[in-house]
PDB file of C-alpha atoms and ligand atoms in Angstrom:
ATOM      1  CA  UNK D  55       0.000   0.000   0.000  1.00  0.00           C
ATOM      2  CA  UNK D  56       2.865   2.381   0.744  1.00  0.00           C
ATOM      3  CA  UNK D  57       3.931   4.206  -2.369  1.00  0.00           C
ATOM      4  CA  UNK D  58       6.952   6.336  -1.445  1.00  0.00           C
ATOM      5  CA  UNK D  59       6.639   8.499  -4.539  1.00  0.00           C
ATOM      6  CA  UNK D  60       3.158   9.536  -3.507  1.00  0.00           C
ATOM      7  CA  UNK D  61       3.871  10.092   0.155  1.00  0.00           C
ATOM      8  CA  UNK D  62       3.208  13.429   1.705  1.00  0.00           C
ATOM      9  CA  UNK D  63       6.625  14.582   2.884  1.00  0.00           C
ATOM     10  CA  UNK D  64       5.480  17.723   4.649  1.00  0.00           C
ATOM     11  CA  UNK D  65       6.874  17.980   8.121  1.00  0.00           C
ATOM     12  CA  UNK D  66       4.704  17.545  11.176  1.00  0.00           C
ATOM     13  CA  UNK D  67       5.707  19.058  14.483  1.00  0.00           C
ATOM     14  CA  UNK D  68       7.460  15.796  15.289  1.00  0.00           C
ATOM     15  CA  UNK D  69       8.981  14.691  12.003  1.00  0.00           C
ATOM     16  CA  UNK D  70       7.773  13.600   8.565  1.00  0.00           C
ATOM     17  CA  UNK D  71       4.014  13.712   8.118  1.00  0.00           C
ATOM     18  CA  UNK D  72       2.443  10.287   7.660  1.00  0.00           C
ATOM     19  CA  UNK D  73      -0.819   9.218   6.053  1.00  0.00           C
ATOM     20  CA  UNK D  74      -3.011   7.274   8.427  1.00  0.00           C
ATOM     21  CA  UNK D  75      -6.261   5.598   7.479  1.00  0.00           C
ATOM     22  CA  UNK D  76      -8.696   5.297  10.348  1.00  0.00           C
ATOM     23  CA  UNK D  77     -11.476   2.748   9.945  1.00  0.00           C
ATOM     24  CA  UNK D  78     -14.278   3.561  12.363  1.00  0.00           C
ATOM     25  CA  UNK D  79     -15.310   7.131  13.139  1.00  0.00           C
ATOM     26  CA  UNK D  80     -16.851   6.644  16.565  1.00  0.00           C
ATOM     27  CA  UNK D  81     -15.551   8.586  19.552  1.00  0.00           C
ATOM     28  CA  UNK D  82     -12.125   6.906  19.746  1.00  0.00           C
ATOM     29  CA  UNK D  83     -11.541   7.021  15.957  1.00  0.00           C
ATOM     30  CA  UNK D  84     -12.372  10.735  15.913  1.00  0.00           C
ATOM     31  CA  UNK D  85     -10.190  11.381  18.958  1.00  0.00           C
ATOM     32  CA  UNK D  86      -7.232   9.890  17.094  1.00  0.00           C
ATOM     33  CA  UNK D  87      -8.159  11.683  13.872  1.00  0.00           C
ATOM     34  CA  UNK D  88      -8.223  15.124  15.558  1.00  0.00           C
ATOM     35  CA  UNK D  89      -5.044  14.382  17.516  1.00  0.00           C
ATOM     36  CA  UNK D  90      -3.102  13.119  14.480  1.00  0.00           C
ATOM     37  CA  UNK D  91      -4.252  16.017  12.268  1.00  0.00           C
ATOM     38  CA  UNK D  92      -3.291  18.497  15.005  1.00  0.00           C
ATOM     39  CA  UNK D  93       0.163  16.856  15.127  1.00  0.00           C
ATOM     40  CA  UNK D  94       0.559  17.496  11.374  1.00  0.00           C
ATOM     41  CA  UNK D  95      -0.322  14.102   9.925  1.00  0.00           C
ATOM     42  CA  UNK D  96      -2.661  13.367   7.024  1.00  0.00           C
ATOM     43  CA  UNK D  97      -5.698  11.321   8.053  1.00  0.00           C
ATOM     44  CA  UNK D  98      -8.391   9.643   5.976  1.00  0.00           C
ATOM     45  CA  UNK D  99     -11.432   8.342   7.840  1.00  0.00           C
ATOM     46  CA  UNK D 100     -12.954   5.460   5.943  1.00  0.00           C
ATOM     47  CA  UNK D 101     -16.738   5.486   6.111  1.00  0.00           C
ATOM     48  CA  UNK D 102     -19.425   3.120   4.892  1.00  0.00           C
ATOM     49  CA  UNK D 103     -22.225   5.642   5.452  1.00  0.00           C
ATOM     50  CA  UNK D 104     -24.118   6.663   2.303  1.00  0.00           C
ATOM     51  CA  UNK D 105     -23.783  10.303   3.302  1.00  0.00           C
ATOM     52  CA  UNK D 106     -20.314  11.168   4.497  1.00  0.00           C
ATOM     53  CA  UNK D 107     -20.066  13.285   7.668  1.00  0.00           C
ATOM     54  CA  UNK D 108     -19.359  17.004   7.270  1.00  0.00           C
ATOM     55  CA  UNK D 109     -15.616  17.561   6.974  1.00  0.00           C
ATOM     56  CA  UNK D 110     -15.753  20.470   9.452  1.00  0.00           C
ATOM     57  CA  UNK D 111     -15.526  18.778  12.828  1.00  0.00           C
ATOM     58  CA  UNK D 112     -15.226  20.390  16.262  1.00  0.00           C
ATOM     59  CA  UNK D 113     -12.750  19.085  18.791  1.00  0.00           C
ATOM     60  CA  UNK D 114     -13.029  20.051  22.453  1.00  0.00           C
ATOM     61  CA  UNK D 115      -9.673  19.226  23.960  1.00  0.00           C
ATOM     62  CA  UNK D 116      -9.234  17.839  27.446  1.00  0.00           C
ATOM     63  CA  UNK D 117      -8.228  21.286  28.711  1.00  0.00           C
ATOM     64  CA  UNK D 118     -11.405  22.807  27.297  1.00  0.00           C
ATOM     65  CA  UNK D 119     -10.174  24.462  24.065  1.00  0.00           C
ATOM     66  CA  UNK D 120     -12.459  24.242  21.028  1.00  0.00           C
ATOM     67  CA  UNK D 121     -10.700  23.599  17.728  1.00  0.00           C
ATOM     68  CA  UNK D 122     -12.256  23.170  14.282  1.00  0.00           C
ATOM     69  CA  UNK D 123     -10.495  20.638  12.067  1.00  0.00           C
ATOM     70  CA  UNK D 124     -11.186  19.747   8.465  1.00  0.00           C
ATOM     71  CA  UNK D 125     -11.267  15.961   8.467  1.00  0.00           C
ATOM     72  CA  UNK D 126     -11.246  13.843   5.321  1.00  0.00           C
ATOM     73  CA  UNK D 127     -13.995  11.204   5.204  1.00  0.00           C
ATOM     74  CA  UNK D 128     -13.951   8.811   2.259  1.00  0.00           C
ATOM     75  CA  UNK D 129     -15.796   5.773   0.938  1.00  0.00           C
ATOM     76  CA  UNK D 130     -12.639   4.600  -0.813  1.00  0.00           C
ATOM     77  CA  UNK D 131      -9.463   3.212   0.663  1.00  0.00           C
ATOM     78  CA  UNK D 132      -6.777   5.737  -0.342  1.00  0.00           C
ATOM     79  CA  UNK D 133      -3.422   4.985  -1.935  1.00  0.00           C
ATOM     80  CA  UNK D 134      -0.065   5.785  -0.342  1.00  0.00           C
ATOM     81  CA  UNK D 135      -0.928   4.902   3.205  1.00  0.00           C
ATOM     82  CA  UNK D 136       1.541   4.471   6.081  1.00  0.00           C
ATOM     83  CA  UNK D 137      -0.681   3.014   8.803  1.00  0.00           C
ATOM     84  CA  UNK D 138      -4.179   1.584   9.194  1.00  0.00           C
ATOM     85  CA  UNK D 139      -5.847   2.188  12.545  1.00  0.00           C
ATOM     86  CA  UNK D 140      -9.048   0.215  13.130  1.00  0.00           C
ATOM     87  CA  UNK D 141     -11.305   1.708  15.813  1.00  0.00           C
ATOM     88  CA  UNK D 142     -14.654   0.105  15.008  1.00  0.00           C
ATOM     89  CA  UNK D 143     -16.696  -1.901  17.493  1.00  0.00           C
ATOM     90  CA  UNK D 144     -15.212  -5.380  17.946  1.00  0.00           C
ATOM     91  CA  UNK D 145     -18.025  -7.026  15.943  1.00  0.00           C
ATOM     92  CA  UNK D 146     -17.397  -4.683  12.983  1.00  0.00           C
ATOM     93  CA  UNK D 147     -13.652  -5.345  12.635  1.00  0.00           C
ATOM     94  CA  UNK D 148     -14.131  -8.295  10.286  1.00  0.00           C
ATOM     95  CA  UNK D 149     -16.530  -6.639   7.839  1.00  0.00           C
ATOM     96  CA  UNK D 150     -14.770  -3.252   7.944  1.00  0.00           C
ATOM     97  CA  UNK D 151     -11.244  -4.526   7.361  1.00  0.00           C
ATOM     98  CA  UNK D 152     -11.631  -7.698   5.301  1.00  0.00           C
ATOM     99  CA  UNK D 153     -12.371  -6.038   1.922  1.00  0.00           C
ATOM    100  CA  UNK D 154      -9.080  -4.079   2.154  1.00  0.00           C
ATOM    101  CA  UNK D 155      -6.865  -6.661   3.794  1.00  0.00           C
ATOM    102  CA  UNK D 156      -5.226  -8.110   0.707  1.00  0.00           C
ATOM    103  CA  UNK D 157      -4.035  -4.639  -0.424  1.00  0.00           C
ATOM    104  CA  UNK D 158      -2.575  -3.613   2.910  1.00  0.00           C
ATOM    105  CA  UNK D 159       1.173  -3.982   3.396  1.00  0.00           C
ATOM    106  CA  UNK D 160       1.622  -1.379   6.154  1.00  0.00           C
ATOM    107  CA  UNK D 161       1.081  -1.959   9.886  1.00  0.00           C
ATOM    108  CA  UNK D 162      -2.516  -2.429  11.023  1.00  0.00           C
ATOM    109  CA  UNK D 163      -3.412  -1.432  14.587  1.00  0.00           C
ATOM    110  CA  UNK D 164      -6.593  -2.931  16.037  1.00  0.00           C
ATOM    111  CA  UNK D 165      -7.973  -0.814  18.888  1.00  0.00           C
ATOM    112  CA  UNK D 166     -11.303  -1.954  20.296  1.00  0.00           C
ATOM    113  CA  UNK D 167     -12.931  -3.255  23.459  1.00  0.00           C
ATOM    114  CA  UNK D 168     -12.902  -7.005  23.943  1.00  0.00           C
ATOM    115  CA  UNK D 169     -10.801  -9.739  22.367  1.00  0.00           C
ATOM    116  CA  UNK D 170     -11.044 -12.234  19.562  1.00  0.00           C
ATOM    117  CA  UNK D 171     -11.857  -9.994  16.589  1.00  0.00           C
ATOM    118  CA  UNK D 172      -8.399 -10.582  15.123  1.00  0.00           C
ATOM    119  CA  UNK D 173      -9.066 -14.346  15.043  1.00  0.00           C
ATOM    120  CA  UNK D 174     -11.771 -13.846  12.413  1.00  0.00           C
ATOM    121  CA  UNK D 175      -9.493 -12.004   9.976  1.00  0.00           C
ATOM    122  CA  UNK D 176      -7.874 -13.687   6.992  1.00  0.00           C
ATOM    123  CA  UNK D 177      -4.445 -12.324   7.868  1.00  0.00           C
ATOM    124  CA  UNK D 178      -1.458 -14.058   6.380  1.00  0.00           C
ATOM    125  CA  UNK D 179       2.142 -14.145   7.533  1.00  0.00           C
ATOM    126  CA  UNK D 180       2.943 -10.950   5.586  1.00  0.00           C
ATOM    127  CA  UNK D 181       0.525  -8.756   7.487  1.00  0.00           C
ATOM    128  CA  UNK D 182       1.974  -6.626  10.270  1.00  0.00           C
ATOM    129  CA  UNK D 183      -0.645  -6.626  13.014  1.00  0.00           C
ATOM    130  CA  UNK D 184      -0.496  -4.609  16.216  1.00  0.00           C
ATOM    131  CA  UNK D 185      -3.068  -4.865  19.006  1.00  0.00           C
ATOM    132  CA  UNK D 186      -3.865  -1.935  21.253  1.00  0.00           C
ATOM    133  CA  UNK D 187      -5.961  -0.861  24.198  1.00  0.00           C
ATOM    134  CA  UNK D 188      -6.705   2.616  25.493  1.00  0.00           C
ATOM    135  CA  UNK D 189      -8.136   4.274  28.580  1.00  0.00           C
ATOM    136  CA  UNK D 190      -8.817   7.664  26.947  1.00  0.00           C
ATOM    137  CA  UNK D 191     -12.378   8.857  27.291  1.00  0.00           C
ATOM    138  CA  UNK D 192     -14.185  10.613  24.430  1.00  0.00           C
ATOM    139  CA  UNK D 193     -17.758  11.585  23.691  1.00  0.00           C
ATOM    140  CA  UNK D 194     -19.188  12.129  20.232  1.00  0.00           C
ATOM    141  CA  UNK D 195     -22.142  14.414  19.769  1.00  0.00           C
ATOM    142  CA  UNK D 196     -23.114  15.233  16.151  1.00  0.00           C
ATOM    143  CA  UNK D 197     -20.062  16.983  14.668  1.00  0.00           C
ATOM    144  CA  UNK D 198     -18.376  17.606  18.018  1.00  0.00           C
ATOM    145  CA  UNK D 199     -15.907  15.315  19.718  1.00  0.00           C
ATOM    146  CA  UNK D 200     -15.068  15.976  23.354  1.00  0.00           C
ATOM    147  CA  UNK D 201     -11.947  14.492  24.911  1.00  0.00           C
ATOM    148  CA  UNK D 202     -13.513  13.708  28.284  1.00  0.00           C
ATOM    149  CA  UNK D 203     -10.664  11.869  29.979  1.00  0.00           C
ATOM    150  CA  UNK D 204      -6.911  11.672  29.538  1.00  0.00           C
ATOM    151  CA  UNK D 205      -5.639   8.130  29.386  1.00  0.00           C
ATOM    152  CA  UNK D 206      -2.986   5.773  28.237  1.00  0.00           C
ATOM    153  CA  UNK D 207      -2.713   3.645  25.088  1.00  0.00           C
ATOM    154  CA  UNK D 208      -0.745   0.409  25.071  1.00  0.00           C
ATOM    155  CA  UNK D 209       0.355  -1.152  21.805  1.00  0.00           C
ATOM    156  CA  UNK D 210       2.088  -4.438  21.113  1.00  0.00           C
ATOM    157  CA  UNK D 211       3.053  -6.687  18.267  1.00  0.00           C
ATOM    158  CA  UNK D 212       0.539  -9.414  17.444  1.00  0.00           C
ATOM    159  CA  UNK D 213       2.370 -10.653  14.400  1.00  0.00           C
ATOM    160  CA  UNK D 214       5.205  -9.705  12.101  1.00  0.00           C
ATOM    161  CA  UNK D 215       5.815  -6.110  13.260  1.00  0.00           C
ATOM    162  CA  UNK D 216       9.497  -5.279  13.669  1.00  0.00           C
ATOM    163  CA  UNK D 217      10.498  -3.765  16.996  1.00  0.00           C
ATOM    164  CA  UNK D 218      11.932  -0.686  15.217  1.00  0.00           C
ATOM    165  CA  UNK D 219       8.704  -0.142  13.255  1.00  0.00           C
ATOM    166  CA  UNK D 220       6.683  -0.486  16.441  1.00  0.00           C
ATOM    167  CA  UNK D 221       8.929   2.015  18.215  1.00  0.00           C
ATOM    168  CA  UNK D 222       8.597   4.564  15.408  1.00  0.00           C
ATOM    169  CA  UNK D 223       4.810   4.348  15.556  1.00  0.00           C
ATOM    170  CA  UNK D 224       4.830   4.485  19.343  1.00  0.00           C
ATOM    171  CA  UNK D 225       6.738   7.783  19.139  1.00  0.00           C
ATOM    172  CA  UNK D 226       4.519   9.309  16.456  1.00  0.00           C
ATOM    173  CA  UNK D 227       1.320   8.248  18.196  1.00  0.00           C
ATOM    174  CA  UNK D 228       2.639   9.348  21.590  1.00  0.00           C
ATOM    175  CA  UNK D 229       3.382  12.831  20.217  1.00  0.00           C
ATOM    176  CA  UNK D 230      -0.131  13.054  18.830  1.00  0.00           C
ATOM    177  CA  UNK D 231      -2.026  11.679  21.843  1.00  0.00           C
ATOM    178  CA  UNK D 232       0.037  10.868  24.927  1.00  0.00           C
ATOM    179  CA  UNK D 233       0.699   8.536  26.417  1.00  0.00           C
ATOM    180  CA  UNK D 234       1.456   5.571  24.177  1.00  0.00           C
ATOM    181  CA  UNK D 235       3.559   2.696  25.469  1.00  0.00           C
ATOM    182  CA  UNK D 236       4.741  -0.590  23.995  1.00  0.00           C
ATOM    183  CA  UNK D 237       4.061  -3.816  25.894  1.00  0.00           C
ATOM    184  CA  UNK D 238       6.158  -6.842  24.984  1.00  0.00           C
ATOM    185  CA  UNK D 239       3.250  -9.200  25.810  1.00  0.00           C
ATOM    186  CA  UNK D 240       0.218  -7.264  24.561  1.00  0.00           C
ATOM    187  CA  UNK D 241      -2.069 -10.138  25.556  1.00  0.00           C
ATOM    188  CA  UNK D 242      -1.562  -9.137  29.191  1.00  0.00           C
ATOM    189  CA  UNK D 243      -2.937  -5.555  29.069  1.00  0.00           C
ATOM    190  CA  UNK D 244      -5.689  -6.784  26.738  1.00  0.00           C
ATOM    191  CA  UNK D 245      -6.695  -9.468  29.244  1.00  0.00           C
ATOM    192  CA  UNK D 246      -6.662  -6.942  32.086  1.00  0.00           C
ATOM    193  CA  UNK D 247      -8.889  -4.556  30.110  1.00  0.00           C
ATOM    194  CA  UNK D 248     -11.077  -7.549  29.240  1.00  0.00           C
ATOM    195  CA  UNK D 249     -11.488  -8.471  32.922  1.00  0.00           C
ATOM    196  CA  UNK D 250     -12.430  -4.853  33.718  1.00  0.00           C
ATOM    197  CA  UNK D 251     -14.959  -4.824  30.863  1.00  0.00           C
ATOM    198  CA  UNK D 252     -16.347  -8.265  31.885  1.00  0.00           C
ATOM    199  CA  UNK D 253     -17.432  -6.765  35.220  1.00  0.00           C
ATOM    200  CA  UNK D 254     -18.226  -3.096  34.556  1.00  0.00           C
ATOM    201  CA  UNK D 255     -19.928  -3.375  31.169  1.00  0.00           C
ATOM    202  CA  UNK D 256     -22.609  -6.047  31.703  1.00  0.00           C
ATOM    203  CA  UNK D 257     -23.422  -4.972  35.280  1.00  0.00           C
ATOM    204  CA  UNK D 258     -23.873  -1.315  34.321  1.00  0.00           C
ATOM    205  CA  UNK D 259     -25.803  -2.374  31.209  1.00  0.00           C
ATOM    206  CA  UNK D 260     -28.194  -4.626  33.146  1.00  0.00           C
ATOM    207  CA  UNK D 261     -28.730  -2.085  35.943  1.00  0.00           C
ATOM    208  CA  UNK D 262     -28.537   0.952  33.625  1.00  0.00           C
ATOM    209  CA  UNK D 263     -26.291   2.666  36.136  1.00  0.00           C
ATOM    210  CA  UNK D 264     -23.110   4.717  36.064  1.00  0.00           C
ATOM    211  CA  UNK D 265     -19.787   2.922  36.553  1.00  0.00           C
ATOM    212  CA  UNK D 266     -19.391   4.475  40.006  1.00  0.00           C
ATOM    213  CA  UNK D 267     -22.507   2.775  41.342  1.00  0.00           C
ATOM    214  CA  UNK D 268     -20.642  -0.526  41.210  1.00  0.00           C
ATOM    215  CA  UNK D 269     -18.680   0.694  44.245  1.00  0.00           C
ATOM    216  CA  UNK D 270     -21.849   0.207  46.356  1.00  0.00           C
ATOM    217  CA  UNK D 271     -21.771  -2.551  48.947  1.00  0.00           C
ATOM    218  CA  UNK D 272     -24.723  -4.355  47.353  1.00  0.00           C
ATOM    219  CA  UNK D 273     -22.688  -5.192  44.215  1.00  0.00           C
ATOM    220  CA  UNK D 274     -19.660  -6.595  46.056  1.00  0.00           C
ATOM    221  CA  UNK D 275     -20.708 -10.275  46.488  1.00  0.00           C
ATOM    222  CA  UNK D 276     -21.434 -10.605  42.746  1.00  0.00           C
ATOM    223  CA  UNK D 277     -18.271  -8.716  41.746  1.00  0.00           C
ATOM    224  CA  UNK D 278     -16.224 -10.960  44.072  1.00  0.00           C
ATOM    225  CA  UNK D 279     -17.620 -14.121  42.445  1.00  0.00           C
ATOM    226  CA  UNK D 280     -17.073 -12.710  38.956  1.00  0.00           C
ATOM    227  CA  UNK D 281     -13.503 -11.699  39.792  1.00  0.00           C
ATOM    228  CA  UNK D 282     -12.753 -15.186  41.105  1.00  0.00           C
ATOM    229  CA  UNK D 283     -13.956 -16.704  37.828  1.00  0.00           C
ATOM    230  CA  UNK D 284     -12.034 -14.193  35.746  1.00  0.00           C
ATOM    231  CA  UNK D 285      -8.869 -14.843  37.711  1.00  0.00           C
ATOM    232  CA  UNK D 286      -9.339 -18.605  37.301  1.00  0.00           C
ATOM    233  CA  UNK D 287      -9.590 -18.511  33.521  1.00  0.00           C
ATOM    234  CA  UNK D 288      -7.253 -15.630  32.704  1.00  0.00           C
ATOM    235  CA  UNK D 289      -4.407 -17.122  34.733  1.00  0.00           C
ATOM    236  CA  UNK D 290      -4.747 -20.171  32.444  1.00  0.00           C
ATOM    237  CA  UNK D 291      -4.670 -18.025  29.293  1.00  0.00           C
ATOM    238  CA  UNK D 292      -1.498 -16.137  30.245  1.00  0.00           C
ATOM    239  CA  UNK D 293       1.348 -17.993  31.961  1.00  0.00           C
ATOM    240  CA  UNK D 294       2.831 -14.720  33.219  1.00  0.00           C
ATOM    241  CA  UNK D 295      -0.441 -13.228  34.482  1.00  0.00           C
ATOM    242  CA  UNK D 296       0.715 -10.975  37.331  1.00  0.00           C
ATOM    243  CA  UNK D 297      -2.553 -10.672  39.277  1.00  0.00           C
ATOM    244  CA  UNK D 298      -4.287 -12.556  42.042  1.00  0.00           C
ATOM    245  CA  UNK D 299      -7.983 -12.241  42.893  1.00  0.00           C
ATOM    246  CA  UNK D 300      -7.372  -9.346  45.275  1.00  0.00           C
ATOM    247  CA  UNK D 301      -5.198  -7.233  42.993  1.00  0.00           C
ATOM    248  CA  UNK D 302      -7.509  -7.936  40.044  1.00  0.00           C
ATOM    249  CA  UNK D 303     -10.542  -6.728  41.986  1.00  0.00           C
ATOM    250  CA  UNK D 304      -8.583  -3.611  43.021  1.00  0.00           C
ATOM    251  CA  UNK D 305      -7.837  -2.838  39.358  1.00  0.00           C
ATOM    252  CA  UNK D 306     -11.484  -3.309  38.365  1.00  0.00           C
ATOM    253  CA  UNK D 307     -12.784  -1.130  41.190  1.00  0.00           C
ATOM    254  CA  UNK D 308     -10.125   1.537  40.476  1.00  0.00           C
ATOM    255  CA  UNK D 309     -11.481   1.885  36.925  1.00  0.00           C
ATOM    256  CA  UNK D 310     -15.073   2.004  38.215  1.00  0.00           C
ATOM    257  CA  UNK D 311     -13.974   4.812  40.560  1.00  0.00           C
ATOM    258  CA  UNK D 312     -11.933   6.707  37.932  1.00  0.00           C
ATOM    259  CA  UNK D 313     -14.867   6.587  35.489  1.00  0.00           C
ATOM    260  CA  UNK D 314     -17.549   6.878  38.201  1.00  0.00           C
ATOM    261  CA  UNK D 315     -19.604   9.487  36.340  1.00  0.00           C
ATOM    262  CA  UNK D 316     -19.585   7.663  32.992  1.00  0.00           C
ATOM    263  CA  UNK D 317     -22.095   5.267  31.569  1.00  0.00           C
ATOM    264  CA  UNK D 318     -20.087   2.360  30.129  1.00  0.00           C
ATOM    265  CA  UNK D 319     -20.178   1.716  26.399  1.00  0.00           C
ATOM    266  CA  UNK D 320     -22.388  -1.327  26.998  1.00  0.00           C
ATOM    267  CA  UNK D 321     -24.819   0.573  29.255  1.00  0.00           C
ATOM    268  CA  UNK D 322     -25.204   3.057  26.386  1.00  0.00           C
ATOM    269  CA  UNK D 323     -25.535   0.329  23.746  1.00  0.00           C
ATOM    270  CA  UNK D 324     -28.381  -1.258  25.730  1.00  0.00           C
ATOM    271  CA  UNK D 325     -30.035   2.097  26.393  1.00  0.00           C
ATOM    272  CA  UNK D 326     -30.044   2.982  22.686  1.00  0.00           C
ATOM    273  CA  UNK D 327     -30.919  -0.603  21.660  1.00  0.00           C
ATOM    274  CA  UNK D 328     -27.672  -1.083  19.740  1.00  0.00           C
ATOM    275  CA  UNK D 329     -25.773  -4.330  19.446  1.00  0.00           C
ATOM    276  CA  UNK D 330     -23.401  -4.819  22.387  1.00  0.00           C
ATOM    277  CA  UNK D 331     -19.833  -6.163  22.349  1.00  0.00           C
ATOM    278  CA  UNK D 332     -20.738  -8.917  24.857  1.00  0.00           C
ATOM    279  CA  UNK D 333     -19.632 -11.697  22.419  1.00  0.00           C
ATOM    280  CA  UNK D 334     -16.110 -10.222  22.443  1.00  0.00           C
ATOM    281  CA  UNK D 335     -16.055  -9.482  26.186  1.00  0.00           C
ATOM    282  CA  UNK D 336     -17.623 -12.123  28.488  1.00  0.00           C
ATOM    283  CA  UNK D 337     -18.390 -14.207  25.385  1.00  0.00           C
ATOM    284  CA  UNK D 338     -14.695 -14.405  24.487  1.00  0.00           C
ATOM    285  CA  UNK D 339     -13.820 -15.902  27.872  1.00  0.00           C
ATOM    286  CA  UNK D 340     -16.836 -18.206  27.807  1.00  0.00           C
ATOM    287  CA  UNK D 341     -15.676 -19.677  24.488  1.00  0.00           C
ATOM    288  CA  UNK D 342     -12.181 -20.143  25.949  1.00  0.00           C
ATOM    289  CA  UNK D 343     -13.735 -21.772  29.044  1.00  0.00           C
ATOM    290  CA  UNK D 344     -15.347 -24.436  26.846  1.00  0.00           C
ATOM    291  CA  UNK D 345     -11.944 -25.289  25.372  1.00  0.00           C
ATOM    292  CA  UNK D 346     -10.428 -25.463  28.878  1.00  0.00           C
ATOM    293  CA  UNK D 347     -13.301 -27.380  30.484  1.00  0.00           C
ATOM    294  CA  UNK D 348     -14.051 -24.598  32.991  1.00  0.00           C
ATOM    295  CA  UNK D 349     -17.596 -23.517  33.879  1.00  0.00           C
ATOM    296  CA  UNK D 350     -17.930 -19.746  34.166  1.00  0.00           C
ATOM    297  CA  UNK D 351     -21.256 -19.741  36.026  1.00  0.00           C
ATOM    298  CA  UNK D 352     -21.395 -16.018  36.879  1.00  0.00           C
ATOM    299  CA  UNK D 353     -20.276 -14.872  33.445  1.00  0.00           C
ATOM    300  CA  UNK D 354     -22.794 -17.133  31.730  1.00  0.00           C
ATOM    301  CA  UNK D 355     -25.515 -15.753  33.961  1.00  0.00           C
ATOM    302  CA  UNK D 356     -24.644 -12.160  33.042  1.00  0.00           C
ATOM    303  CA  UNK D 357     -24.731 -12.981  29.335  1.00  0.00           C
ATOM    304  CA  UNK D 358     -28.095 -14.754  29.747  1.00  0.00           C
ATOM    305  CA  UNK D 359     -29.550 -11.815  31.717  1.00  0.00           C
ATOM    306  CA  UNK D 360     -28.445  -9.353  29.054  1.00  0.00           C
ATOM    307  CA  UNK D 361     -29.832 -11.539  26.258  1.00  0.00           C
ATOM    308  CA  UNK D 362     -33.165 -11.895  28.082  1.00  0.00           C
ATOM    309  CA  UNK D 363     -33.454  -8.110  28.359  1.00  0.00           C
ATOM    310  CA  UNK D 364     -32.801  -7.447  24.689  1.00  0.00           C
TER     311      UNK D 364
HETATM  312  O1  LIG W 499     -16.438   0.140  27.687  1.00  0.00           O
HETATM  313  C1  LIG W 499     -16.267   1.102  28.459  1.00  0.00           C
HETATM  314  O2  LIG W 499     -17.140   1.932  28.694  1.00  0.00           O
HETATM  315  C2  LIG W 499     -14.885   1.297  29.078  1.00  0.00           C
HETATM  316  O3  LIG W 499     -14.009   0.363  28.514  1.00  0.00           O
HETATM  317  C3  LIG W 499     -14.866   1.212  30.604  1.00  0.00           C
HETATM  318  C4  LIG W 499     -13.483   0.915  31.069  1.00  0.00           C
HETATM  319  C5  LIG W 499     -15.811   0.174  31.142  1.00  0.00           C
HETATM  320  C6  LIG W 499     -15.154   2.559  31.198  1.00  0.00           C
HETATM  321  O4  LIG W 499     -16.453   2.990  31.000  1.00  0.00           O
END
C-alpha cells in the first residue's frame, strides 16, 4: 500500500508527516483523527455511510479548548498509506477490514474493546498486526468530539511487526495523543482490560447505572464471584499473568472509581438498543472456558440476563 513516490513529505511538528487511514469514526476514531491532524499528519477516515459526515468537525480538547479541524472522510481506501488504525466496534472489525486486507502492506493497529476480533481475519504471515488498548475517554455528539478523559494507550506486536517499526509508531502516536507505550506481551494488558470490561460493562448495562454505582456494597458479592472466575480462567490463558484475585478486583474497582460518572459503552448500547460487544467481552472468555473445560457460572448468567433483556 505504501507508495513512497506519492507520500506526503510535509513535516509535522514531530517529524515527517504520515498518512493514516482510520477505519471507524466513533468517539475513539475521531479522537485519534483530531489528535493526528493536530500533530501534522494526514488522516483519511474510511466510512461506509451513504452520506459522508461534514468535513468540518469540532474538537473540544481535554483542557477545554475548542478547535475546528477539516477531516477527510472517504468511501474509498486511499493509496499511499503508512498506517491503518481500526477503531470500530469489535463485531465490525471483520466486515470493515476484510475487503481491504489483501491490499494492505503497512502496519494495522486494532484498537477496540474485547478480544477475539483478530481471530476472524484472513491475515497471512505478511501482514503486520499490532493490538492496542486505550483508557482515553471521548464523547461524540453530532459533529463535536469531546476528549472527556486523559488516558494511556498500550500497543504491542501481534504478528510480524518489527520492533523498530513499532517504536517509530509508538513515538509518532505518543506525540499526537500521549501517552502511548509498547508492551512486549500485549495479551496481558488486553486481558486486564477484558477483565475490567467483563465486570463493569454487563453490570452497568443490566442495571442501567453509572460505573461508580458498582462501588456500592450491594454489588460486592457478585463482583467478588465474577472476579474469582475471571482470575481462574485468565491465569490459564497467560502464563505470566501478574494478578491474584485481590489485585484484580482492586484494578477493576479503580477503573469504576476513575470513570464513576460515565455510563459504560455497553450501558449506552443497551439504552439505545444497539448491538453490544458482549460476544467479544464475556463471550470471548466463555468460548475459551469451553476449550479449557471450565464452567464460568457467573459470566454465563450475566450474558443470559443481558440476552433476556434485549
Ligand atoms: O467500555 C467502556 O465503557 C470502558 O471500557 C470502561 C473501562 C468500562 C469505562 O467505561
